[in-house]
Coordinates of C-alpha atoms in Angstrom, one line a residue:
X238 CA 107.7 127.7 95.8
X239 CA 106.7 124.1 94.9
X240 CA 107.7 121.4 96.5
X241 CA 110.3 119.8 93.6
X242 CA 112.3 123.3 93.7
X243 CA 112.0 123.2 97.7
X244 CA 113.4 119.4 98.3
X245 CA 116.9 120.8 96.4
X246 CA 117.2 123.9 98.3
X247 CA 116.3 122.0 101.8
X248 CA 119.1 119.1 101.0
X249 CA 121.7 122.3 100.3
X250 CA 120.9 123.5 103.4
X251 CA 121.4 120.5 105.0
X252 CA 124.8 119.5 103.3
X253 CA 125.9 123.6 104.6
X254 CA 124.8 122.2 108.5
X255 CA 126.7 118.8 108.2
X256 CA 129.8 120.6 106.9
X257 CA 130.1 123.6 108.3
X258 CA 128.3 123.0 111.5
X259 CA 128.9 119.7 112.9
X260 CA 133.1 120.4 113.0
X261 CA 131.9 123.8 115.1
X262 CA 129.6 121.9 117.4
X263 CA 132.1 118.9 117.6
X264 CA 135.1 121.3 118.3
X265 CA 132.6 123.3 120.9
X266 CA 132.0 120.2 122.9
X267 CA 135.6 118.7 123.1
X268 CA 136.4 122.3 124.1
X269 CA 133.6 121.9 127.0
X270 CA 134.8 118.8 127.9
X271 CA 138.5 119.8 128.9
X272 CA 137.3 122.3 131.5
X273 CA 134.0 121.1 132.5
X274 CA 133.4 118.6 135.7
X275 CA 130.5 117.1 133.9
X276 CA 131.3 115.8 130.6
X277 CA 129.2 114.8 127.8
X278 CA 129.9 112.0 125.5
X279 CA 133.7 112.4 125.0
X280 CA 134.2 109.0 124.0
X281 CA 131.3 109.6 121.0
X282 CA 132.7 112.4 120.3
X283 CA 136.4 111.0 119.7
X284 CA 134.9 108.5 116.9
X285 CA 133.1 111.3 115.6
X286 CA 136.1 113.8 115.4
X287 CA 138.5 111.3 114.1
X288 CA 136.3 109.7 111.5
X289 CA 134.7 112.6 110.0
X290 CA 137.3 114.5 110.9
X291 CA 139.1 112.6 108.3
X292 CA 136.6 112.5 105.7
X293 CA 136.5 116.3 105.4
X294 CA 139.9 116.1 105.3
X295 CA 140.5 113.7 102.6
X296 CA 137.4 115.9 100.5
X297 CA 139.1 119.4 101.0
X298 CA 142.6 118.1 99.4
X299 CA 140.9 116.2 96.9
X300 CA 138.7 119.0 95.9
X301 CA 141.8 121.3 96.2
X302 CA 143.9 119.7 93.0
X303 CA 146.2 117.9 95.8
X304 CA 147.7 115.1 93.6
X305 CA 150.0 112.1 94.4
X306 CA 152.4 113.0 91.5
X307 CA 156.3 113.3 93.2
X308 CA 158.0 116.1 93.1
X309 CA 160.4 115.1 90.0
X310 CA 157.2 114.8 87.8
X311 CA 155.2 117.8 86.1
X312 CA 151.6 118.4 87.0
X313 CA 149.1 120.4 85.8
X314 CA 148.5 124.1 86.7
X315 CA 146.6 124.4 89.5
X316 CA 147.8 121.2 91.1
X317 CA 149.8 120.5 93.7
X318 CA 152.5 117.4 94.3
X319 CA 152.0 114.8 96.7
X320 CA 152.1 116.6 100.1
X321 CA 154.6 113.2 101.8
X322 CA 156.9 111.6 99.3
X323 CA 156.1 108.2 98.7
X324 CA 159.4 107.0 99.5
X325 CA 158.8 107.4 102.8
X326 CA 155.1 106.9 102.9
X327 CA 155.2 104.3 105.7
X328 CA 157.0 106.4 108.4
X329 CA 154.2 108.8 107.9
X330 CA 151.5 105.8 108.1
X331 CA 153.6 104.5 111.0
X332 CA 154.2 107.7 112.9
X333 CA 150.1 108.2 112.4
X334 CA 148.9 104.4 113.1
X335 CA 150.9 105.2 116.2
X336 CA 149.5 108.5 117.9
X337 CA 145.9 107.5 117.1
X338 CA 146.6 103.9 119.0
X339 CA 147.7 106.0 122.0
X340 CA 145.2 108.4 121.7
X341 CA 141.9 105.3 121.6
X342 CA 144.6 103.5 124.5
X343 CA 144.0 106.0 126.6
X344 CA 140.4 106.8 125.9
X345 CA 139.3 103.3 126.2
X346 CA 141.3 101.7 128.2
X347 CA 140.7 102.6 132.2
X348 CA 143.5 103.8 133.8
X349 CA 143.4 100.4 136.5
X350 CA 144.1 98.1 133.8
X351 CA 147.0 100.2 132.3
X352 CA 150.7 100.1 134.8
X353 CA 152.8 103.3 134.3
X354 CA 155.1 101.7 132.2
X355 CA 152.4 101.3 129.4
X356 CA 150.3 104.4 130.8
X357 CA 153.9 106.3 130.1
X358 CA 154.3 104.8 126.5
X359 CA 151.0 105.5 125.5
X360 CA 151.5 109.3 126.8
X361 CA 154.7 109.0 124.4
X362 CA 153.0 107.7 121.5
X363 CA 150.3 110.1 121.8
X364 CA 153.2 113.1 121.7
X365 CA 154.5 111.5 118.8
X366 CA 151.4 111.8 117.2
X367 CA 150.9 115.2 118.3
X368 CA 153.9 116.6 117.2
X369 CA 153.3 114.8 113.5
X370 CA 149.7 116.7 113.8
X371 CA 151.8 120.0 114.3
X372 CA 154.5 119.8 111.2
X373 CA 151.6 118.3 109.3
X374 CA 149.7 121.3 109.7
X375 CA 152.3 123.7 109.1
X376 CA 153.2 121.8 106.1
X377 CA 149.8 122.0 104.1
X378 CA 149.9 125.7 105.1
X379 CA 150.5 126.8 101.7
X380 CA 147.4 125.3 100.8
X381 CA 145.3 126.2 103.7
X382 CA 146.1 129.9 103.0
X383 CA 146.1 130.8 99.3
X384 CA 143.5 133.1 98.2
X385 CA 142.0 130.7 95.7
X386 CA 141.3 128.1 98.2
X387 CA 137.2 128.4 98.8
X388 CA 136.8 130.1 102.1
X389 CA 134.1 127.2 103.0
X390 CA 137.0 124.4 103.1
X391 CA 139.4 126.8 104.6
X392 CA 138.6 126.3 108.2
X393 CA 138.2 122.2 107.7
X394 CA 141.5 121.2 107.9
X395 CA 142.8 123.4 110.7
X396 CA 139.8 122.9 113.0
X397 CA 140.6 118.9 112.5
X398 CA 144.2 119.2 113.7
X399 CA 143.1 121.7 116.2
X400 CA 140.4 119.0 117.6
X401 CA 143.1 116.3 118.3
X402 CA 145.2 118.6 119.8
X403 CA 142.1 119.4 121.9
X404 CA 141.5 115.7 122.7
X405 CA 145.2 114.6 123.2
X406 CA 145.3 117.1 126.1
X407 CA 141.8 115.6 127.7
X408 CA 142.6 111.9 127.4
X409 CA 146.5 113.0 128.9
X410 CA 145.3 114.7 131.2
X411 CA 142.4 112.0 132.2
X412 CA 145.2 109.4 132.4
X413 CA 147.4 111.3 134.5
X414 CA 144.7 112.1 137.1
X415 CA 143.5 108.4 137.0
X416 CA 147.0 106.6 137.3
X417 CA 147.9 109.2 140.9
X418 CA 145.3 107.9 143.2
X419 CA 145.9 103.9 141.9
X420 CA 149.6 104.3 142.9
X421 CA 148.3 105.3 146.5
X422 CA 145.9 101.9 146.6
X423 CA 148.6 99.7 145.1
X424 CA 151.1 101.1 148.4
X425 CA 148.5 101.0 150.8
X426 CA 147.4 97.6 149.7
X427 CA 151.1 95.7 149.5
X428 CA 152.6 94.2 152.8
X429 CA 156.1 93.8 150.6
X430 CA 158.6 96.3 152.5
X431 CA 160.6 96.7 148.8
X432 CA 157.3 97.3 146.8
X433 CA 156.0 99.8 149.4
X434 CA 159.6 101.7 148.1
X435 CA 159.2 101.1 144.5
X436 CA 155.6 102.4 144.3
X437 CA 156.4 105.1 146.7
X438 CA 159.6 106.3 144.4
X439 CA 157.1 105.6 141.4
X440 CA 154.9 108.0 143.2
X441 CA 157.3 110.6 143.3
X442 CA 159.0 110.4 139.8
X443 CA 155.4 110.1 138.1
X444 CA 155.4 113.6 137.0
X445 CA 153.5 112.2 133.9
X446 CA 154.6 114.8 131.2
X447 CA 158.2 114.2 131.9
X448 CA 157.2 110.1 131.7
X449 CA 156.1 110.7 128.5
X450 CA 159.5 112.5 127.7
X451 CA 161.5 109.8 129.1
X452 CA 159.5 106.9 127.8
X453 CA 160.2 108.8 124.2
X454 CA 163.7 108.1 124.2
X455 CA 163.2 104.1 123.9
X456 CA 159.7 104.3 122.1
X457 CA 161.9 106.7 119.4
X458 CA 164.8 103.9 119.1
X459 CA 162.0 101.3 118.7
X460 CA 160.7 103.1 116.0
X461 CA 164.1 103.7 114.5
X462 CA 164.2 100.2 114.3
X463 CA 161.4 99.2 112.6
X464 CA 161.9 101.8 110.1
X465 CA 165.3 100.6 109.7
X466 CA 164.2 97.3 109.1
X467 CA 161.4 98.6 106.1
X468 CA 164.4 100.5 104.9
X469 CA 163.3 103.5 105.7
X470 CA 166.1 105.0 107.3
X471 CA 166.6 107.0 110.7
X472 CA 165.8 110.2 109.0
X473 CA 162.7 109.4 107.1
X474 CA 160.6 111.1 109.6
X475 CA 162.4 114.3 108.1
X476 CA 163.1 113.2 104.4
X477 CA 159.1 112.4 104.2
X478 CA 158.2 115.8 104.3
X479 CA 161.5 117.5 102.8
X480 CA 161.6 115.2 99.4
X481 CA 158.3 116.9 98.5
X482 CA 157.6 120.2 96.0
X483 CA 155.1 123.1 96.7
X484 CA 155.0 122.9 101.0
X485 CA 156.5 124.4 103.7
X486 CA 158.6 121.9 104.7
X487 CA 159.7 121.0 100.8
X488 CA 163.1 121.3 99.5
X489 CA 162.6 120.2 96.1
X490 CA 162.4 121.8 93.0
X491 CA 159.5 120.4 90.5
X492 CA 159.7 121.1 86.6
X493 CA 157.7 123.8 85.0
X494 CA 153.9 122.7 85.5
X495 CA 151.9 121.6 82.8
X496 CA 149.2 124.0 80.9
X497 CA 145.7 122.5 80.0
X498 CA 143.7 125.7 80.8
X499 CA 141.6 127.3 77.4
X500 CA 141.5 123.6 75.3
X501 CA 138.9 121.5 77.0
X502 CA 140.7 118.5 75.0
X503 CA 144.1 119.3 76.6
X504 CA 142.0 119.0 80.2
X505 CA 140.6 115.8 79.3
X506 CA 144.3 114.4 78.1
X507 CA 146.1 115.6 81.3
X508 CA 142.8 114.8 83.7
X509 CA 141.6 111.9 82.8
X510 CA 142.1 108.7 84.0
X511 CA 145.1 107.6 82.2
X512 CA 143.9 104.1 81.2
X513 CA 141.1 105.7 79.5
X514 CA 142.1 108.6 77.7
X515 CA 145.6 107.3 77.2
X516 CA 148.1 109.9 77.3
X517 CA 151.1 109.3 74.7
X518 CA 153.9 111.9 75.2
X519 CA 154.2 115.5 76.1
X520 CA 153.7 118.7 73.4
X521 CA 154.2 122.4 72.7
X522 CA 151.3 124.7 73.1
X523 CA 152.0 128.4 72.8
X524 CA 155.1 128.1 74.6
X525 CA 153.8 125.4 77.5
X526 CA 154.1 121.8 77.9
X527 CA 151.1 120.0 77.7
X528 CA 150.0 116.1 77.9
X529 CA 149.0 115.1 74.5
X530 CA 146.7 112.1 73.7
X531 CA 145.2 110.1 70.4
X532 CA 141.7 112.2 70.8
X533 CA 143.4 115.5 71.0
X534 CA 145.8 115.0 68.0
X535 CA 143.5 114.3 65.6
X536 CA 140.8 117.5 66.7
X537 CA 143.7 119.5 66.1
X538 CA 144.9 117.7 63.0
X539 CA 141.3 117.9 61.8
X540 CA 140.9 121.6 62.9
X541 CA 144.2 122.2 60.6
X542 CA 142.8 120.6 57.8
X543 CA 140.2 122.6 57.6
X544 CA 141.7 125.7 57.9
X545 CA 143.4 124.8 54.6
X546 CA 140.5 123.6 52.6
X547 CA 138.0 126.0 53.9
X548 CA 139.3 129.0 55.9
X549 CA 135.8 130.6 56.0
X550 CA 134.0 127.6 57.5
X551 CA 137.4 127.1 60.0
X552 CA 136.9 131.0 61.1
X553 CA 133.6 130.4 62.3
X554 CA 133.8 126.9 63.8
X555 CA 137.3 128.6 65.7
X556 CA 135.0 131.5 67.5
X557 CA 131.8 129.4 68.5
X558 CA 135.0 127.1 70.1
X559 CA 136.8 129.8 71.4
X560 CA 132.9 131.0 73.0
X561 CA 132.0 128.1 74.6
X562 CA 135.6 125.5 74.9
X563 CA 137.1 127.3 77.1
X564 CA 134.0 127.8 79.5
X565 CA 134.1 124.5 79.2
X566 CA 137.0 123.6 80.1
X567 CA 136.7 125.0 83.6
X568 CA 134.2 122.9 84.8
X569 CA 136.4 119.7 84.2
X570 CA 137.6 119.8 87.7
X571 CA 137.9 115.7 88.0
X572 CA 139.2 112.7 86.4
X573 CA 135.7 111.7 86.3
X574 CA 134.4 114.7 84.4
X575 CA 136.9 114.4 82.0
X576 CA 136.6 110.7 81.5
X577 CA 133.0 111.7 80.3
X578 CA 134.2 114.5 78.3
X579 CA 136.6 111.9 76.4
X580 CA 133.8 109.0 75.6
X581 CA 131.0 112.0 74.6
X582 CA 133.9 113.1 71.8
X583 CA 134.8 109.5 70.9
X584 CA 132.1 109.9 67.7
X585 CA 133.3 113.6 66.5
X586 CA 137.0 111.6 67.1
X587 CA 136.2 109.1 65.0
X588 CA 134.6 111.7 62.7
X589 CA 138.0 113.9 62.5
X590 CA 139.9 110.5 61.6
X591 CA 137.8 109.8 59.0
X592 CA 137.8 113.1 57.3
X593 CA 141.5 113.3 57.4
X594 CA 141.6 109.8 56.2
X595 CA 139.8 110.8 52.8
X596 CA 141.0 114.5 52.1
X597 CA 144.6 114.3 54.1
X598 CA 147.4 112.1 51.8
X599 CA 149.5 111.7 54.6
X600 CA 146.7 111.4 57.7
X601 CA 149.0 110.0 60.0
X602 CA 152.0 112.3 59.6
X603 CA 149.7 115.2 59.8
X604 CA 148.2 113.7 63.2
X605 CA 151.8 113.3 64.7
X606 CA 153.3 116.4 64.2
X607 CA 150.4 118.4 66.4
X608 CA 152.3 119.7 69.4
X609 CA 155.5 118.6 68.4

C-alpha cells in the first residue's frame, strides 16, 4: 500500500476514534469521577462533554433528515418535522440556557462564595434542566430507535443525555458536601446569639435535595413569569413538545408526506435550497404529492415531447434514466448536494426550453400542465 491510498484510510480511522471513542472515554471518566476520591480533570471534562457533546448531537439530527418544517406543513419522505414547535421555541432555549447556567454555577463557582439560598437555586435550576434532558430524550426516541437509523449515530445522542445526567449528579452532589461543613464555620465563627440560631436551623433544614425542591416552587413562578411576559404562556413548557408531528410526546397530525424518491429532479426541487432551485407549487406524481420547480417542468415537458416526435429515441433515453436516475437520486442526501445537482442541469435546462421552444406551438402551456 502506497502512501496516497494509506493517508485516506489513516484519517477514516481517525474520524471512527474521535467519534466513536472520545464520547466512550469521556462518559468512562465522568463515570470514574462520581465514585472515585481522586478525580481527574472533571472540570475539562465538563467543556468537553457539553461542547462536543453538542456537536455530535447537532450532526446525528442533521444527518438523520431532522428538519425545522412545523407540523402543519408536508415534508419529504424520510424526514422528520421539527422535533420543538417554533411557537414555543424560547421556553425550550430558556428552560436549556437555564440548567446549563446551574450546572457551570456549580462546577465553577466554589461552594464559599455561593450562600444556600443561591447554592439551593442553582440545585433547582440544574433539576430543571435535568428533567428537560429526560422528556427530551424520550421525545427523539422515535428517532433514536428506528431501524434505518445507522447503528454508528445510534448511541451518540443517548450517551450525551446520559453524560449530563452523569455530571448533574457529581457537581450536586460536590455542592452539597461543600456547603455542610461551611455552615459549621459560619456558627462557630458568629458571636450573634440570633445568627448562631439561624445557621444552626439552616443546618438542620439543609437536606440539599429537598432545597432544591423547595427553591423550585419560586424559581418555577419566576420562570412563569418571564414566559408570560414573551407571551409564551404557563403551559408552553408542555405545548413545545405536544404542538409537534412524528415524536413521542406529539399530538399533531401532519399531512401526507411528500414523495421525491426515483426522480433525482424531484430531490433537487424538494431539497434544495429554496432560493436557488425555487420551488413554485406542489404536483401529482403517480398518485403522491411532490414539490415541483421551473427545472423539473420543463425535463419532463421535454421528456414528453419527445415521446411524441420520436418514441424510439424516448424508449431508450427512458431506460439509461431509469438505470442510473434513480441511483442517483439517493445520494442527494443534502441541500447542498442538490444545489449542485440543480446548477450542473441548468445547460440540459436551458437545452429542454429551447427544444420545446422550436418544435412545441404551445411551449409554455405544455411546461405548466406537468404534474398538475
Amino acid at each position: 500500500m502506497n502512501a496516497f491510498n494509506f493517508m485516506p484510510l489513516a484519517m477514516m480511522v481517525l474520524l471512527f476514534a474521535f467519534f466513536l471513542l472520545s464520547p466512550v472515554v469521556i462518559t468512562v471518566l465522568n463515570i470514574r469521577n462520581i465514585f472515585a476520591k481522586k478525580k481527574i480533570i472533571p472540570r475539562v471534562l465538563l467543556f468537553l462533554t457539553v461542547i462536543m457533546g453538542l456537536g455530535f448531537y447537532f450532526l446525528c439530527l442533521d444527518i438523520s433528515n431532522v428538519t425545522s418544517a412545523e407540523w402543519s406543513e408536508a415534508v419529504v419522505i424520510g424526514e422528520y418535522h421539527t422535533p420543538i414547535a417554533s411557537g414555543y421555541r424560547f421556553s425550550f432555549l430558556a428552560l436549556l440556557g437555564l440548567g446549563i447556567a446551574s450546572l457551570f454555577a456549580l462546577a465553577l463557582v466554589p461552594a464559599k462564595n455561593l450562600s444556600p439560598l443561591a447554592a439551593s437555586v442553582a440545585l433547582a435550576g440544574l433539576l430543571i434542566g435535568n428533567l428537560l434532558n429526560l422528556f427530551y430524550a424520550i421525545h427523539l426516541a422515535p428517532l433514536f430507535f428506528q431501524k434505518e437509523f445507522p447503528y454508528i449515530q445510534q448511541p451518540l445522542p443517548l450517551i450525551f443525555h446520559f453524560n449530563i445526567l452523569l455530571l448533574s449528579v457529581y457537581y450536586a452532589r460536590k455542592q452539597i458536601l461543600e456547603q455542610i461543613p461551611l455552615m459549621d464555620q459560619k456558627i462557630a465563627r458568629t458571636n450573634s446569639l440570633r445568627l448562631k440560631c439561624l445557621y444552626s436551623f439552616l443546618k438542620k433544614v439543609s437536606n440539599w435535595p429537598l432545597a432544591a425542591f423547595l427553591a423550585l416552587i419560586p424559581l418555577a413562578l419566576l420562570i412563569e413569569i418571564i414566559l408570560l411576559l414573551f407571551g409564551q404562556g404557563a403551559a408552553s413548557p408542555i405545548k413545545m413538545f405536544t404542538m409537534t408531528a412524528d415524536w413521542s410526546f406529539s399530538q399533531q397530525i401532519p399531512p401526507p408526506p411528500l414523495e421525491h424518491s426515483g426522480h433525482y429532479l424531484c430531490t433537487v426541487a424538494a431539497g434544495g435550497h429554496k432560493n436557488l432551485v425555487k420551488p413554485l407549487r406542489f404536483g401529482n406524481r403517480r398518485g403522491r404529492k411532490i414539490i415541483v420547480n421551473r427545472q423539473l417542468m420543463v425535463a419532463n415537458a421535454f421528456e414528453e415531447l419527445l415521446a411524441e416526435k420520436a418514441p424510439d429515441l424516448h424508449k431508450k433515453i427512458r431506460h439509461f434514466y431509469d438505470s442510473h436516475g434513480y441511483p442517483l437520486s439517493k445520494i442527494i442526501t443534502t441541500p447542498l448536494r442538490a444545489d449542485i445537482v440543480y446548477l450542473l442541469m441548468k445547460p440540459l435546462e436551458w437545452v429542454f426550453a429551447f427544444t420545446l421552444y422550436m418544435f412545441s406551438t404551445n411551449p409554455e402551456e405544455r411546461i405548466s400542465r406537468q404534474y398538475a
